[in-house]
CSV table of C-alpha atoms in Angstrom, one decimal:
chain,number,residue,atom,x,y,z
A,383,MET,CA,76.0,-16.4,151.4
A,384,PRO,CA,77.9,-13.5,153.0
A,385,ARG,CA,79.8,-14.3,156.2
A,386,ARG,CA,81.5,-12.1,158.7
A,387,LEU,CA,85.3,-12.8,159.0
A,388,ARG,CA,87.4,-12.6,162.2
A,389,PRO,CA,88.2,-8.9,162.9
A,390,VAL,CA,92.0,-8.9,162.9
A,391,GLY,CA,94.4,-6.0,163.1
A,392,LEU,CA,97.7,-4.9,161.5
A,393,ASP,CA,99.6,-7.6,163.5
A,394,PHE,CA,97.9,-10.2,161.4
A,395,LEU,CA,100.3,-9.2,158.5
A,396,VAL,CA,103.0,-11.0,160.6
A,397,THR,CA,101.0,-13.7,162.4
A,398,ALA,CA,98.7,-15.0,159.7
A,399,PRO,CA,98.9,-18.7,159.1
A,400,VAL,CA,99.5,-18.1,155.3
A,401,ARG,CA,101.4,-15.1,154.0
A,402,HIS,CA,102.5,-14.3,150.5
A,403,VAL,CA,104.7,-11.3,149.7
A,404,PHE,CA,105.3,-10.0,146.2
A,405,VAL,CA,107.5,-7.1,145.0
A,406,ARG,CA,107.7,-5.2,141.8
A,407,GLU,CA,109.2,-1.8,140.9
A,408,VAL,CA,107.3,0.8,138.9
A,409,ALA,CA,108.3,4.0,137.3
A,410,ALA,CA,105.7,6.2,139.0
A,411,PRO,CA,106.6,8.0,142.3
A,412,PRO,CA,105.1,6.7,145.6
A,413,GLU,CA,102.6,9.6,145.7
A,414,ALA,CA,101.0,8.6,142.4
A,415,VAL,CA,100.9,4.9,143.3
A,416,PHE,CA,99.3,5.7,146.7
A,417,HIS,CA,96.8,8.0,145.1
A,418,ALA,CA,95.8,5.2,142.7
A,419,LEU,CA,95.5,2.7,145.5
A,420,ALA,CA,93.8,4.8,148.2
A,421,VAL,CA,92.0,7.7,146.5
A,422,GLU,CA,91.0,6.3,143.0
A,423,VAL,CA,89.3,3.2,144.4
A,424,GLU,CA,86.7,3.2,141.6
A,425,GLN,CA,89.5,2.9,139.1
A,426,TRP,CA,90.9,-0.4,140.4
A,427,PRO,CA,89.0,-2.5,137.8
A,428,ALA,CA,90.9,-0.5,135.0
A,429,TRP,CA,94.2,-2.0,136.1
A,430,PHE,CA,93.5,-5.0,138.4
A,431,GLY,CA,91.9,-7.6,136.2
A,432,SER,CA,90.2,-9.8,138.8
A,433,ILE,CA,88.3,-6.8,140.2
A,434,THR,CA,85.1,-6.0,138.4
A,435,ARG,CA,83.9,-3.1,140.6
A,436,ALA,CA,85.2,-1.2,143.6
A,437,ARG,CA,83.9,1.8,145.6
A,438,PRO,CA,84.8,3.5,148.8
A,439,THR,CA,82.4,3.5,151.8
A,440,ARG,CA,82.1,5.2,155.1
A,441,GLY,CA,83.8,8.4,153.9
A,442,GLY,CA,86.9,6.4,152.7
A,443,ALA,CA,87.2,4.3,155.9
A,444,GLY,CA,86.0,1.2,153.9
A,445,ARG,CA,85.5,-0.3,150.5
A,446,VAL,CA,83.2,-2.7,148.7
A,447,VAL,CA,85.0,-4.8,146.1
A,448,HIS,CA,83.5,-7.1,143.6
A,449,LEU,CA,85.7,-9.8,142.0
A,450,GLN,CA,85.4,-12.1,139.0
A,451,GLY,CA,83.2,-15.1,139.8
A,452,GLY,CA,80.7,-13.1,141.7
A,453,PHE,CA,82.7,-12.7,144.9
A,454,ARG,CA,82.1,-9.6,147.0
A,455,MET,CA,84.2,-8.2,149.8
A,456,VAL,CA,83.3,-5.5,152.4
A,457,GLU,CA,86.5,-4.1,153.8
A,458,THR,CA,87.8,-1.8,156.5
A,459,ILE,CA,90.8,0.4,155.8
A,460,LEU,CA,93.3,-0.3,158.6
A,461,ALA,CA,96.1,2.1,157.5
A,462,ALA,CA,96.3,4.7,154.8
A,463,ASP,CA,99.7,6.3,155.4
A,464,ALA,CA,100.3,8.8,152.6
A,465,SER,CA,102.7,7.6,150.0
A,466,THR,CA,103.9,4.7,152.1
A,467,ARG,CA,101.2,2.1,152.7
A,468,TYR,CA,97.6,1.1,152.2
A,469,VAL,CA,96.2,-1.7,154.3
A,470,TYR,CA,92.7,-3.2,154.4
A,471,ARG,CA,90.9,-6.1,156.1
A,472,VAL,CA,88.0,-8.1,154.7
A,473,ASP,CA,85.1,-8.0,157.1
A,474,VAL,CA,82.4,-9.7,155.1
A,475,THR,CA,82.6,-11.9,152.0
A,476,ASN,CA,80.7,-14.5,150.1
A,477,ALA,CA,84.0,-16.2,149.2
A,478,PRO,CA,84.3,-19.6,150.8
A,479,GLY,CA,87.0,-20.9,153.1
A,480,VAL,CA,88.3,-17.8,154.7
A,481,ARG,CA,88.4,-16.9,158.4
A,482,ALA,CA,90.5,-13.7,158.2
A,483,LEU,CA,92.2,-11.7,155.4
A,484,VAL,CA,94.4,-8.6,155.4
A,485,GLU,CA,96.2,-7.1,152.4
A,486,GLU,CA,99.0,-4.5,152.6
A,487,TRP,CA,100.5,-2.4,149.8
A,488,HIS,CA,103.8,-1.0,151.0
A,489,LEU,CA,105.5,1.7,148.9
A,490,THR,CA,109.2,2.6,149.0
A,491,PRO,CA,110.8,5.2,146.8
A,492,THR,CA,113.6,4.0,144.5
A,493,GLY,CA,116.0,6.1,142.5
A,494,THR,CA,113.6,6.1,139.6
A,495,GLY,CA,110.1,5.2,140.9
A,496,THR,CA,108.6,3.0,143.6
A,497,ARG,CA,109.1,-0.4,145.0
A,498,VAL,CA,105.6,-1.9,145.5
A,499,ARG,CA,105.4,-4.7,148.0
A,500,TRP,CA,102.0,-6.5,148.4
A,501,THR,CA,101.4,-8.8,151.4
A,502,PHE,CA,98.5,-11.1,151.3
A,503,ALA,CA,97.8,-12.5,154.8
A,504,VAL,CA,95.0,-15.1,155.2
A,505,GLU,CA,93.7,-17.5,157.7
A,506,PRO,CA,92.0,-20.2,155.5
A,507,ARG,CA,89.8,-23.0,156.6
A,508,GLY,CA,89.1,-26.5,155.3
A,509,LEU,CA,90.2,-27.3,151.8
A,510,MET,CA,91.1,-23.7,151.2
A,511,ARG,CA,94.2,-24.2,153.5
A,512,PHE,CA,95.8,-26.3,150.7
A,513,LEU,CA,94.8,-23.9,148.0
A,514,PHE,CA,96.0,-20.7,149.7
A,515,ARG,CA,99.3,-22.4,150.8
A,516,HIS,CA,100.0,-23.5,147.3
A,517,GLY,CA,98.4,-20.7,145.4
A,518,ARG,CA,101.4,-18.4,145.5
A,519,ARG,CA,102.1,-18.7,141.8
A,520,GLY,CA,98.6,-17.6,140.8
A,521,LEU,CA,98.5,-14.7,143.3
A,522,GLY,CA,102.0,-13.6,142.1
A,523,LYS,CA,100.9,-13.6,138.5
A,524,SER,CA,97.8,-11.6,139.4
A,525,PHE,CA,99.9,-9.1,141.3
A,526,ASP,CA,102.6,-8.8,138.6
A,527,THR,CA,100.0,-8.2,135.9
A,528,ALA,CA,98.0,-5.7,138.0
A,529,VAL,CA,101.0,-3.7,139.0
A,530,GLY,CA,102.3,-3.7,135.4
A,531,ASN,CA,98.9,-2.4,134.3
A,532,LEU,CA,99.0,0.3,137.0
A,533,ASP,CA,102.5,1.3,136.0
A,534,ARG,CA,101.4,1.7,132.4
A,535,ARG,CA,98.3,3.6,133.4
A,536,LEU,CA,100.3,6.0,135.6
A,537,SER,CA,102.9,6.5,132.9
A,538,ASP,CA,100.2,7.3,130.4
A,539,THR,CA,98.8,9.9,132.8
A,540,LYS,CA,102.1,11.7,133.0
A,541,ALA,CA,102.5,11.9,129.2
């Protein structure tokens, strides 16, 4: 059953009860990574394995994302700063045990590409508190695999 989450803002990235931050460098420039994140929303399933379908809504101000396991998220884009960051909040989901959720993709140019930093900020409830607090390894593996896939995808596009 879909439920509305607490409408938090950008400050939640710092104040969330559970925060996980992951970093990986890719060969592509920040502009290409940002384009893949913010513009090519429908292509996320091609590189992020846990996503089965994604589409922009409200003229790009939101997204609907379907995950493996039948989970669905309706999101609002909180920030889309060209080539530097892409932030979204989950407004409605059928996933259990979440009161609030914001994700940020922060992009920093390096000498040869981009440093990608993903912040996963969540306010879990009930039993999910334990799972989210101790789920860092699984989230990290998901991030690392996804960003590796994205890096290969962007490298193939340049060739």
